[in-house]
Amino acid sequence: MQDDKIKLRIDELINNINKASYEYYVLDMPTITDQEYDDFYNELLYLESKYPELKRDDSPTSRVGGEALSKFEKVTHNTPMLSFDDIFNEDEIISFDERVKKVISNPTYTVEPKMDGLSGSLLYKEGILVRAATRGNGMEGEDITLNVKTIKSVPLKLTEPIDIEVRGEIYMSKKSFVSLNIEREKNGENLFANPRNAAAGSVRQLDSKVTAKRGLDFMAYFIPNPSDYGIKTQAESLEYLKKLGFVTNYKLNKLAHNANEIIACIDELGSIRDSLPYEIDGAVLKVNDLADEERLGYTSRVPKWGIAYKFPAKEVLTTLREIKFTVGRTGKITPNAIFDPVHVAGSLVTKATLHNEDYCIEKDVRVGDVISIRKAGDVIPEVVEVKLDRRKDDSVSFEMINNCPICNTKLIKKDSHHFCPNVHCPARKIEGLIYFASKDAMDIEGLGDEIVEDLFNMGYLNDISDFYKLDTHKDTLMSLEGYGEKSVTNLIDSISNSRFNSLERLLCGLGIKNVGKRTAKMLAIKYRNLDNLMNASYDELVSIKDIGETIAKCIKDYFDDDKNIEIINKLKAYGVNMECLIEKAIEDTNFAGKTFVLTGSLTNITRDDARDKIESLGGITTNSVSKKTDVVIVGDAPGSKYDKAKELGITIWTEEDFINKLSNN
Ligand code: IVH
């Protein structure tokens, strides 16, 4: 074939594939079989490999991903990527409607499913996708173009050659989420807690080939500058998006005229929620008429013309089978509810903490009870209540244990908690080992709780230095049931790599009582290496702001114990880094070593991002204001923390001051 004939054929194949994708994803009405689709696709692949110079940038074959990146570039949004305020009940829906009606006489609203993923911005130039970005802090996001190009429901080329920005949700379907977790379980990898986390984790992969395999989807719901396209309502925006080739929720997006109609739409969404192929966590309400939206305007943070209604946390019923007591690394005893497995908010759960004796007595939980479970803050499962009307007559009241369930030592009680006082209790050791490998400490990928427990029980681990000796047992480990060559090699590699962590991780992982992630970081920055810290006197430690007498004593006690020194010497011999790698320069910044408290709502940066920024510059964030606080950052509608800060004469920064200081660092 001549070049122009091949080019024509390539164009034809791409058109056929795009048409088929549009019918499949957008219209939900396929007109060709999977086999026909595959034939087009394979022919295109063949022609592109034979004539690489004719490969088009918007070819659907580029969805498989490309070269891995070393980091994501930052991108500035053309218009800030805002989100709506959240509301949780009917009264708040009525108030929203009333607020709108003070400005607009007969409003119409769109009621759209609130997709539970992460928002993304897609930029098209002359109809071709040129950039995709995360929301980030609303002003600045990350460039995820390569990853988004792999999402099959994102059109790489629009049906019209226009310049446009489109916003929508990047999400993972329930089906893809389940398959992904099955695969991860097989490979001994950590499971994702829900489809939202899985989507966020997949979109932030530096290697787009990994993203391509994750089965992400995109649902379009917003055009930032609709008037540029002659659009007059949000409903028209949604129509136009569909026409351009985007998947919209056209079957479920509804119109409503008052609070009652909104509530009816939300009830309807709630009733079909479980049967949808993806997770939704509420409904998004928007004033339909764009001229009305303009009249309503914005607060300093959010649009006044829309709001996000969140479904109440889902509660499910199950039967309590056992109350199991576990021993933490400090010896703390925790009663845990073990119940029949249930799906709650996207994941399968089998246990929830019951905290302590008082909690169990207050809830009056008994083995055999029917209990309701929900996810607190959508993450951690909790027991909501016991269904007393379903309690069996022969049920037995909860009773706290008196002895450690592992070493049988008599428990002691401090405040509301019981503790096993035996420092050699194997359970405390296991928890200490698990903690060493955890995210806050050495962050060793693949070292889940169960593996650590197995390795401890098999005698491979006695103290934390033994992790670095595991490579000498590689062959034995590989011969054990459930430990394949690949997983053992990966595990040993990630353990070995953890030797190069900065000091604060090791310091946290040592498990010194009362020295958690934040204190460890502060100490690492101050002392620069472990020897300096070990040589610090009690008086010196206690004179440091943020270190009280209790922490200073715990640090001294830890380093005064010869067994601990022996472990540290072994770690040194295995080549574990003992130096702080956080740049020294940041000690001179506006943040290093200082303690910050945030209060009120921030407009241009989320609280989590603000905390991350402060901590990455060596600062510490805490939740309450005290004499030890250096700076209180005050957003809109600050709470009592602001008053307290003024009372104590603490430095106060506005959000603007904060952003300025950030840019000075
Ligand atoms: S519109 C100005 N529509 O929920 C905000 N958002 O606060 C424009 N979301 O962060 C967003 N489904 O990530 C809109 N149909 C929908 C949505 C939706 C989910 C997310 C979005 C945003 C939050 C709303």
XYZ file of C-alpha atoms and ligand atoms in Angstrom:
689
model
C 0.000 0.000 0.000
C 1.193 3.557 -0.618
C 1.684 5.873 2.324
C -1.449 7.961 1.729
C -3.566 4.842 1.323
C -2.202 3.528 4.629
C -2.852 6.885 6.234
C -6.436 6.763 4.988
C -6.865 3.250 6.341
C -5.439 4.319 9.717
C -7.907 7.241 9.798
C -10.730 4.885 8.908
C -9.766 2.388 11.628
C -9.504 5.144 14.242
C -12.918 6.468 13.214
C -14.433 3.001 13.483
C -12.862 2.431 16.902
C -13.895 5.871 18.207
C -17.440 5.371 16.932
C -17.621 1.962 18.576
C -16.266 3.390 21.869
C -18.771 6.248 21.745
C -21.654 3.843 21.224
C -20.400 1.540 23.934
C -19.364 4.013 26.633
C -21.465 7.108 26.012
C -24.689 5.770 24.511
C -24.579 2.376 26.161
C -25.697 0.949 22.764
C -22.956 -1.052 21.029
C -23.493 -1.730 17.316
C -20.478 -3.968 16.676
C -19.297 -7.154 18.363
C -16.209 -7.367 20.583
C -14.571 -9.464 17.871
C -15.138 -6.782 15.236
C -13.742 -4.173 17.611
C -10.663 -6.327 18.276
C -10.136 -6.809 14.538
C -10.083 -3.032 13.944
C -7.819 -2.529 16.926
C -5.349 -5.244 15.938
C -5.179 -4.040 12.357
C -4.436 -0.531 13.649
C -1.737 -1.892 15.972
C -0.204 -3.785 13.067
C -0.160 -0.758 10.736
C 1.265 1.500 13.450
C 4.083 -0.915 14.213
C 4.907 -1.289 10.529
C 4.629 2.442 9.753
C 5.464 4.175 13.057
C 5.812 7.540 11.281
C 2.091 7.402 10.457
C 0.976 6.820 14.055
C -1.427 9.558 15.137
C -1.048 11.250 18.573
C -4.702 10.624 19.338
C -4.570 6.959 18.377
C -6.632 4.741 20.691
C -3.649 2.362 20.867
C -1.821 4.938 23.008
C -4.160 3.943 25.868
C -1.800 1.162 26.900
C 0.512 3.676 28.575
C 4.013 4.871 27.837
C 7.393 5.576 29.435
C 7.342 5.822 33.234
C 7.734 9.320 34.723
C 10.090 10.222 37.560
C 7.586 12.646 39.072
C 4.342 14.473 38.261
C 4.739 18.028 36.995
C 2.649 20.726 38.687
C 0.050 22.507 36.567
C -1.904 25.665 37.324
C -5.636 25.465 36.668
C -7.009 28.029 34.217
C -9.947 28.587 36.582
C -9.727 27.425 40.219
C -11.070 23.920 40.670
C -13.515 24.427 43.503
C -15.735 21.942 45.241
C -19.079 22.390 46.991
C -19.913 22.517 50.669
C -21.262 19.233 52.015
C -24.682 18.821 53.619
C -26.039 15.735 55.326
C -29.786 15.944 55.942
C -33.164 17.152 54.691
C -33.127 20.297 56.843
C -29.939 21.399 55.156
C -31.492 20.748 51.726
C -34.448 22.942 52.714
C -32.068 25.682 53.949
C -30.115 25.529 50.692
C -33.325 25.905 48.676
C -34.384 28.831 50.887
C -31.025 30.555 50.470
C -31.269 30.204 46.698
C -34.873 31.442 46.666
C -33.848 34.649 48.427
C -32.036 35.570 45.217
C -33.848 33.586 42.485
C -37.634 33.420 42.321
C -38.304 30.099 40.573
C -35.090 28.119 40.497
C -34.611 24.811 38.759
C -31.906 22.486 40.047
C -30.018 19.609 38.503
C -29.731 16.658 40.867
C -26.777 14.505 39.822
C -25.308 11.384 41.404
C -22.229 12.291 43.404
C -19.591 10.035 41.913
C -17.202 8.676 44.517
C -13.790 9.069 42.929
C -11.500 12.018 42.434
C -12.099 15.051 40.286
C -10.064 15.592 37.153
C -9.679 18.412 34.656
C -9.257 17.585 30.963
C -8.018 20.183 28.508
C -8.694 19.830 24.772
C -7.108 21.887 22.016
C -8.819 21.721 18.649
C -10.658 18.685 19.945
C -7.541 16.737 20.992
C -6.818 15.872 24.625
C -3.649 17.759 25.499
C -3.600 17.835 29.298
C -5.228 16.167 32.253
C -4.735 17.267 35.843
C -5.786 16.418 39.375
C -7.563 18.998 41.510
C -4.620 19.332 43.918
C -5.185 22.340 46.154
C -7.719 23.809 43.708
C -5.211 26.269 42.263
C -2.478 23.863 41.319
C -2.811 20.181 40.472
C -0.590 17.477 39.043
C -0.186 16.629 35.399
C -1.653 13.152 34.913
C -2.098 13.322 31.138
C -0.368 10.024 30.345
C -2.439 8.182 32.916
C -5.745 9.724 31.879
C -5.064 8.875 28.236
C -5.254 5.204 29.228
C -8.867 5.576 30.461
C -11.091 4.115 27.765
C -14.094 6.304 28.573
C -12.025 9.487 28.095
C -12.261 10.615 24.466
C -8.808 11.355 23.077
C -10.496 13.262 20.257
C -13.809 15.119 20.544
C -16.552 15.090 17.953
C -15.868 18.812 17.379
C -12.431 20.437 16.890
C -12.873 22.899 19.771
C -10.753 24.221 22.662
C -12.472 23.298 25.920
C -11.826 22.325 29.531
C -14.015 19.566 30.911
C -14.222 18.449 34.511
C -15.506 15.208 35.869
C -14.808 12.295 38.162
C -12.105 9.687 37.649
C -13.441 6.570 39.332
C -13.133 2.807 39.509
C -16.169 0.598 38.909
C -17.134 -1.895 41.610
C -16.220 -4.709 39.211
C -12.702 -3.400 38.450
C -12.168 -2.761 42.157
C -13.027 -6.346 43.090
C -10.798 -7.829 40.348
C -7.931 -5.532 41.299
C -8.093 -6.569 44.954
C -8.304 -10.274 44.048
C -5.155 -9.834 41.982
C -3.406 -7.919 44.756
C -4.315 -10.535 47.316
C -2.812 -13.216 45.067
C 0.420 -11.200 44.871
C 0.540 -10.601 48.611
C 0.015 -6.847 48.115
C -2.001 -4.565 50.407
C -5.660 -4.354 49.462
C -7.376 -1.072 48.635
C -10.061 -0.190 51.185
C -12.560 1.101 48.606
C -12.879 2.035 44.926
C -12.119 5.698 45.651
C -8.739 4.888 47.192
C -8.061 2.442 44.392
C -8.844 5.128 41.776
C -6.667 7.701 43.533
C -3.804 5.202 43.870
C -4.093 4.195 40.226
C -4.141 7.710 38.862
C -1.013 8.586 40.812
C 1.090 5.836 39.263
C 4.253 7.155 37.657
C 4.099 4.280 35.209
C 1.041 4.786 33.003
C 1.215 1.127 31.921
C 0.169 0.247 35.472
C -2.724 2.737 35.324
C -3.808 1.264 31.984
C -4.370 -2.104 33.650
C -6.452 -0.721 36.492
C -9.725 -0.254 34.550
C -10.428 3.370 35.505
C -13.393 5.322 34.155
C -14.354 8.947 33.714
C -17.749 10.621 34.136
C -18.018 14.208 32.859
C -20.185 16.710 34.768
C -18.917 20.251 34.417
C -17.703 22.838 31.907
C -15.949 25.749 33.643
C -16.715 28.333 30.909
C -20.059 27.191 29.462
C -21.021 30.571 27.967
C -18.077 30.271 25.529
C -20.110 27.519 23.841
C -23.474 29.286 23.915
C -24.626 27.090 26.811
C -27.309 28.549 29.073
C -27.987 25.828 31.642
C -26.156 23.040 33.480
C -28.511 20.552 31.777
C -27.321 21.901 28.410
C -23.703 21.523 29.588
C -24.375 17.850 30.281
C -26.068 17.423 26.875
C -23.159 19.112 25.134
C -20.621 16.944 26.973
C -22.439 13.867 25.760
C -22.462 15.200 22.219
C -18.707 15.804 22.402
C -18.144 12.143 23.250
C -18.053 12.122 27.064
C -19.780 9.642 29.304
C -22.330 11.558 31.359
C -24.870 10.273 33.809
C -27.672 11.181 31.421
C -30.007 8.481 32.652
C -29.708 9.472 36.305
C -29.242 13.264 36.186
C -32.608 14.834 37.069
C -34.241 18.252 37.317
C -36.038 19.486 40.462
C -37.784 22.726 41.407
C -37.943 22.730 45.184
C -36.651 20.959 48.291
C -39.351 18.275 48.154
C -38.531 17.361 44.577
C -34.809 17.341 45.407
C -35.446 15.007 48.344
C -37.515 12.697 46.129
C -34.664 12.515 43.581
C -32.151 11.787 46.343
C -34.378 9.053 47.786
C -34.595 7.516 44.342
C -30.798 7.606 43.989
C -30.452 6.063 47.446
C -32.736 3.203 46.486
C -30.760 2.276 43.357
C -27.346 3.044 44.840
C -26.371 -0.570 45.498
C -27.392 -1.715 42.031
C -25.191 0.850 40.247
C -21.927 -0.435 38.742
C -19.970 2.298 40.580
C -19.993 3.864 44.033
C -21.864 7.105 44.638
C -21.713 8.836 47.989
C -24.554 11.329 47.594
C -26.054 13.795 45.150
C -24.746 17.047 43.753
C -27.300 19.869 43.478
C -26.682 22.702 41.048
C -28.824 25.677 40.081
C -29.618 24.924 36.461
C -29.743 28.372 34.896
C -26.241 29.759 34.450
C -27.448 33.374 34.685
C -28.964 32.437 38.067
C -25.679 30.845 39.080
C -23.916 34.073 38.298
C -26.377 36.033 40.394
C -25.853 33.689 43.344
C -22.067 33.857 43.057
C -19.517 32.517 45.526
C -18.518 32.761 49.162
C -14.821 33.263 49.766
C -14.440 29.484 49.339
C -17.265 27.779 47.528
C -19.983 28.443 44.947
C -23.338 29.458 46.456
C -25.145 27.964 43.454
C -24.508 24.349 44.312
C -24.091 21.964 47.186
C -23.119 18.323 47.740
C -25.528 16.144 49.699
C -23.778 13.149 51.300
C -25.644 9.959 52.090
C -25.552 8.972 55.756
C -22.763 6.496 56.521
C -24.079 3.092 55.493
C -24.992 0.779 58.327
C -25.240 -2.948 57.913
C -26.291 -5.711 60.267
C -24.195 -8.692 61.212
C -23.748 -11.131 64.095
C -21.065 -10.729 66.730
C -19.199 -14.046 66.956
C -16.369 -13.291 69.356
C -14.791 -10.568 71.438
C -11.093 -11.052 70.881
C -8.480 -9.321 73.018
C -5.301 -8.123 71.340
C -2.109 -6.799 72.890
C -0.498 -3.688 71.412
C 3.219 -2.841 71.389
C 2.857 -0.820 74.611
C 1.043 -3.757 76.216
C -2.362 -2.090 75.816
C -5.182 -4.618 75.699
C -7.925 -3.939 73.167
C -11.196 -5.854 72.922
C -12.200 -6.357 69.259
C -15.566 -7.324 67.836
C -15.184 -10.256 65.419
C -18.331 -10.638 63.336
C -19.678 -12.408 60.244
C -18.053 -10.761 57.174
C -20.120 -7.882 55.749
C -19.645 -5.378 52.936
C -19.629 -1.811 54.259
C -19.002 1.216 52.037
C -17.068 -0.720 49.441
C -15.061 -3.211 51.464
C -15.476 -6.477 53.293
C -15.066 -6.110 57.046
C -14.881 -8.725 59.771
C -13.748 -6.820 62.841
C -13.985 -3.496 64.600
C -12.322 -2.172 67.698
C -14.311 -2.042 70.935
C -11.615 0.205 72.467
C -11.771 -0.742 76.145
C -13.806 -2.204 78.980
C -15.905 0.951 79.558
C -16.876 1.107 75.887
C -17.992 -2.545 75.886
C -20.063 -2.016 79.019
C -21.636 1.156 77.692
C -22.616 -0.510 74.396
C -23.547 -3.692 76.268
C -22.149 -5.872 73.470
C -22.541 -9.629 73.890
C -21.352 -12.526 71.779
C -24.275 -13.695 69.601
C -25.830 -10.205 69.387
C -26.993 -8.746 66.095
C -25.017 -5.518 65.758
C -24.988 -2.681 63.233
C -21.675 -1.635 61.699
C -20.705 1.470 59.772
C -17.524 3.056 58.568
C -16.552 6.009 60.735
C -15.330 8.772 58.438
C -15.883 6.235 55.649
C -12.689 4.372 56.581
C -12.598 2.642 59.947
C -15.381 0.203 60.779
C -17.210 0.797 64.040
C -19.983 -0.899 65.969
C -22.919 1.496 66.059
C -25.312 -0.367 68.317
C -26.647 -3.673 69.480
C -30.108 -4.635 68.217
C -31.521 -5.387 71.638
C -34.847 -6.640 70.255
C -32.931 -9.472 68.577
C -30.908 -10.490 71.615
C -31.146 -14.139 72.672
C -32.349 -14.907 76.206
C -29.250 -16.866 77.096
C -26.758 -14.130 76.118
C -23.942 -13.471 78.582
C -22.754 -9.973 79.603
C -19.307 -8.768 78.593
C -16.575 -9.433 81.080
C -13.093 -7.943 80.979
C -10.209 -10.386 81.181
C -7.786 -10.241 84.130
C -4.719 -11.813 82.529
C -2.840 -11.237 79.305
C -4.378 -13.465 76.583
C -0.869 -14.248 75.326
C 1.523 -14.552 78.298
C -1.037 -14.818 81.097
C 0.598 -12.028 83.155
C -1.876 -10.231 85.417
C -3.124 -7.066 83.713
C -2.851 -3.622 85.255
C -5.367 -0.815 84.682
C -4.366 2.778 83.868
C -7.190 5.278 83.236
C -9.685 3.442 81.010
C -7.204 0.933 79.592
C -5.776 -2.384 80.701
C -2.124 -3.202 80.023
C 0.054 -6.287 80.020
C 3.073 -5.149 82.066
C 5.367 -7.939 80.787
C 7.895 -6.278 78.440
C 8.838 -9.720 77.090
C 5.256 -10.628 76.172
C 5.453 -12.122 72.633
C 2.376 -10.166 71.539
C 4.061 -6.887 72.441
C 7.074 -7.995 70.445
C 4.989 -8.836 67.385
C 3.221 -5.485 67.538
C 6.586 -3.737 67.876
C 7.832 -5.540 64.768
C 4.654 -4.683 62.854
C 5.004 -1.064 63.912
C 8.625 -0.947 62.712
C 7.493 -1.956 59.199
C 4.403 0.306 59.176
C 3.751 3.380 56.999
C 4.590 5.885 59.739
C 7.878 4.160 60.510
C 10.116 2.287 57.997
C 7.252 1.931 55.464
C 8.337 -1.492 54.176
C 6.056 -2.476 51.316
C 4.747 -6.035 51.374
C 5.431 -6.547 55.091
C 1.822 -6.908 56.228
C 0.821 -7.752 59.796
C 0.245 -11.411 59.032
C 3.645 -11.964 57.402
C 5.367 -10.380 60.388
C 3.371 -12.590 62.737
C 4.215 -15.688 60.659
C 7.914 -14.828 60.571
C 7.908 -14.209 64.317
C 6.121 -17.491 65.018
C 8.526 -19.365 62.748
C 11.427 -17.950 64.748
C 12.919 -15.707 62.050
C 12.240 -12.483 63.890
C 13.013 -11.733 67.462
C 13.874 -8.042 67.392
C 13.684 -5.373 64.687
C 17.276 -5.902 63.522
C 16.331 -9.432 62.411
C 14.417 -7.997 59.429
C 17.789 -7.232 57.864
C 18.944 -10.809 58.359
C 16.014 -12.335 56.476
C 17.977 -12.408 53.192
C 20.153 -15.155 54.668
C 17.003 -17.315 55.023
C 15.733 -16.657 51.500
C 15.790 -20.293 50.385
C 14.047 -21.521 53.516
C 11.388 -18.814 53.206
C 10.739 -19.739 49.569
C 10.151 -23.357 50.527
C 7.374 -22.391 52.947
C 3.749 -22.683 51.928
C 2.323 -19.413 50.604
C 5.749 -17.768 50.017
C 6.583 -17.729 46.291
C 9.955 -16.756 44.867
C 8.620 -13.461 43.573
C 7.030 -12.371 46.833
C 10.080 -13.339 48.912
C 12.446 -11.512 46.519
C 10.232 -8.397 46.527
C 9.977 -8.478 50.279
C 13.707 -8.794 50.801
C 14.319 -5.978 48.320
C 11.941 -3.624 50.061
C 13.433 -4.463 53.460
C 16.898 -3.837 52.095
C 15.824 -0.514 50.542
C 14.397 0.646 53.851
C 17.990 0.830 55.169
C 18.336 4.104 53.279
C 15.390 5.811 54.984
C 15.989 9.080 56.738
C 16.560 8.954 60.507
C 13.053 10.079 61.516
C 11.574 6.829 60.161
C 14.001 4.668 62.092
C 13.486 6.753 65.207
C 9.748 6.287 64.942
C 10.199 2.559 64.248
C 12.329 1.978 67.341
C 9.045 2.239 69.229
C 10.261 4.536 72.002
C 7.257 5.136 74.212
C 5.552 8.467 73.427
C 7.797 9.115 70.412
C 5.498 8.959 67.401
C 5.947 10.185 63.853
C 5.912 13.903 64.631
C 8.226 13.861 67.640
C 10.605 11.563 65.770
C 10.788 14.022 62.904
C 11.408 16.936 65.177
C 14.180 15.078 67.023
C 15.764 13.885 63.777
C 15.899 17.416 62.380
C 17.326 18.748 65.615
C 19.937 16.080 66.350
C 20.798 15.089 62.742
C 21.987 11.608 63.707
C 21.148 8.910 66.219
C 24.419 9.141 68.159
C 23.816 12.826 68.913
C 20.360 12.016 70.220
C 21.662 9.101 72.280
C 24.190 11.418 73.911
C 21.640 14.127 74.753
C 21.118 14.565 78.487
C 17.716 14.563 80.164
C 18.086 18.282 80.946
C 18.864 19.070 77.344
C 15.919 17.038 76.086
C 13.460 18.549 78.497
C 14.566 22.044 77.540
C 13.382 21.443 73.954
C 10.046 22.978 73.201
C 7.495 20.209 72.587
C 9.420 17.716 74.724
C 7.942 17.458 78.181
C 9.290 15.524 81.161
C 7.441 12.338 80.211
C 8.845 12.148 76.682
C 12.347 13.111 77.827
C 12.259 10.313 80.423
C 10.993 7.781 77.865
C 13.846 8.701 75.498
C 16.465 8.419 78.239
C 15.010 5.130 79.521
C 15.092 3.686 76.030
C 18.747 4.545 75.403
C 19.769 3.524 78.941
C 18.637 -0.035 78.259
C 21.568 -2.194 77.077
C 19.252 -4.478 75.087
C 18.171 -1.512 72.981
C 21.763 -0.412 72.424
C 22.562 -3.935 71.273
C 19.697 -3.751 68.719
C 20.882 -0.336 67.484
C 24.422 -1.675 67.060
C 23.079 -4.592 65.029
C 21.065 -2.190 62.843
C 24.238 -0.161 62.265
C 26.115 -3.321 61.296
C 23.393 -4.161 58.742
C 23.964 -0.747 57.158
C 20.792 0.957 58.352
C 21.123 4.706 57.884
C 21.311 6.681 61.137
C 21.423 10.180 59.618
C 18.643 12.688 59.066
C 18.295 13.253 55.318
C 15.860 16.134 55.554
C 17.856 19.016 54.171
C 19.597 21.047 56.789
C 18.673 24.215 54.955
C 15.065 23.883 55.980
C 16.041 24.437 59.590
C 16.238 28.103 58.686
C 12.781 28.285 57.157
C 9.656 29.789 58.590
C 8.470 26.306 59.476
C 11.214 23.989 60.736
C 10.863 22.995 64.356
C 7.771 25.150 64.828
C 4.388 23.922 65.989
C 1.339 24.963 63.989
C -2.412 24.769 64.573
C -4.949 25.288 61.770
C -8.411 26.701 62.454
C -11.297 27.802 60.222
C -11.762 26.895 56.577
C -8.998 27.559 54.126
C -9.922 28.740 50.647
C -6.971 28.026 48.431
C -5.501 24.927 49.974
C -7.055 21.911 51.671
C -6.262 21.223 55.294
C -4.471 18.004 54.399
C -2.312 19.788 51.836
C -1.557 22.568 54.318
C -0.474 19.980 56.916
C 1.659 18.143 54.368
C 3.370 21.369 53.303
C 4.120 22.372 56.902
C 5.485 18.948 57.725
C 7.529 18.702 54.549
C 9.243 21.925 55.641
C 10.065 20.454 59.023
C 7.147 21.964 60.973
C 4.780 20.097 63.256
C 0.999 20.365 63.230
C -1.155 19.716 66.262
C -4.864 20.028 66.929
C -5.008 22.156 70.028
C -3.590 25.526 70.947
C -1.291 25.675 73.959
C 1.643 27.728 75.180
C 3.829 25.470 73.062
C 2.096 26.493 69.823
C 4.203 28.825 67.687
C 1.737 29.838 65.000
C -2.025 29.576 64.513
C -3.150 29.731 60.877
C -6.609 31.210 60.687
C -9.073 30.609 57.847
C -12.727 31.631 57.476
C -15.051 31.278 60.453
C -12.318 30.211 62.893
C -13.350 28.446 66.079
C -12.367 28.825 69.718
C -8.749 28.008 68.839
C -8.449 31.501 67.398
C -9.707 33.089 70.634
C -7.332 30.966 72.661
C -4.399 31.920 70.417
C -5.182 35.621 70.930
C -5.517 35.084 74.649
C -2.101 33.400 74.815
C -0.490 35.988 72.540
C 0.499 33.401 69.905
C 1.563 34.509 66.428
C -1.385 34.453 64.045
C -1.115 34.054 60.284
C -3.974 34.536 57.864
C -4.226 32.077 54.979
C -2.569 34.710 52.796
C 0.362 35.050 55.250
C 0.698 31.276 55.192
C 0.768 31.061 51.386
C 3.315 33.910 51.253
C 5.577 32.179 53.775
C 5.287 28.969 51.785
C 6.475 30.714 48.669
C 9.367 32.276 50.616
C 10.703 28.851 51.511
S -19.666 19.469 40.114
C -17.759 23.545 41.845
N -20.872 17.181 39.820
O -18.007 15.933 44.432
C -17.781 22.068 41.956
N -19.038 17.272 41.333
O -18.075 19.132 45.867
C -18.058 21.397 40.661
N -18.478 15.104 42.335
O -15.113 17.645 44.397
C -18.178 19.959 40.828
N -19.996 13.925 41.307
O -15.153 15.706 42.831
C -19.883 17.836 40.462
N -21.985 15.225 39.365
C -21.022 15.867 40.016
C -20.145 15.215 40.908
C -19.178 15.961 41.557
C -18.994 13.887 42.159
C -17.405 15.397 43.301
C -16.379 16.372 42.806
C -16.370 17.511 43.815
C -17.358 17.098 44.870
C -18.460 18.132 45.025
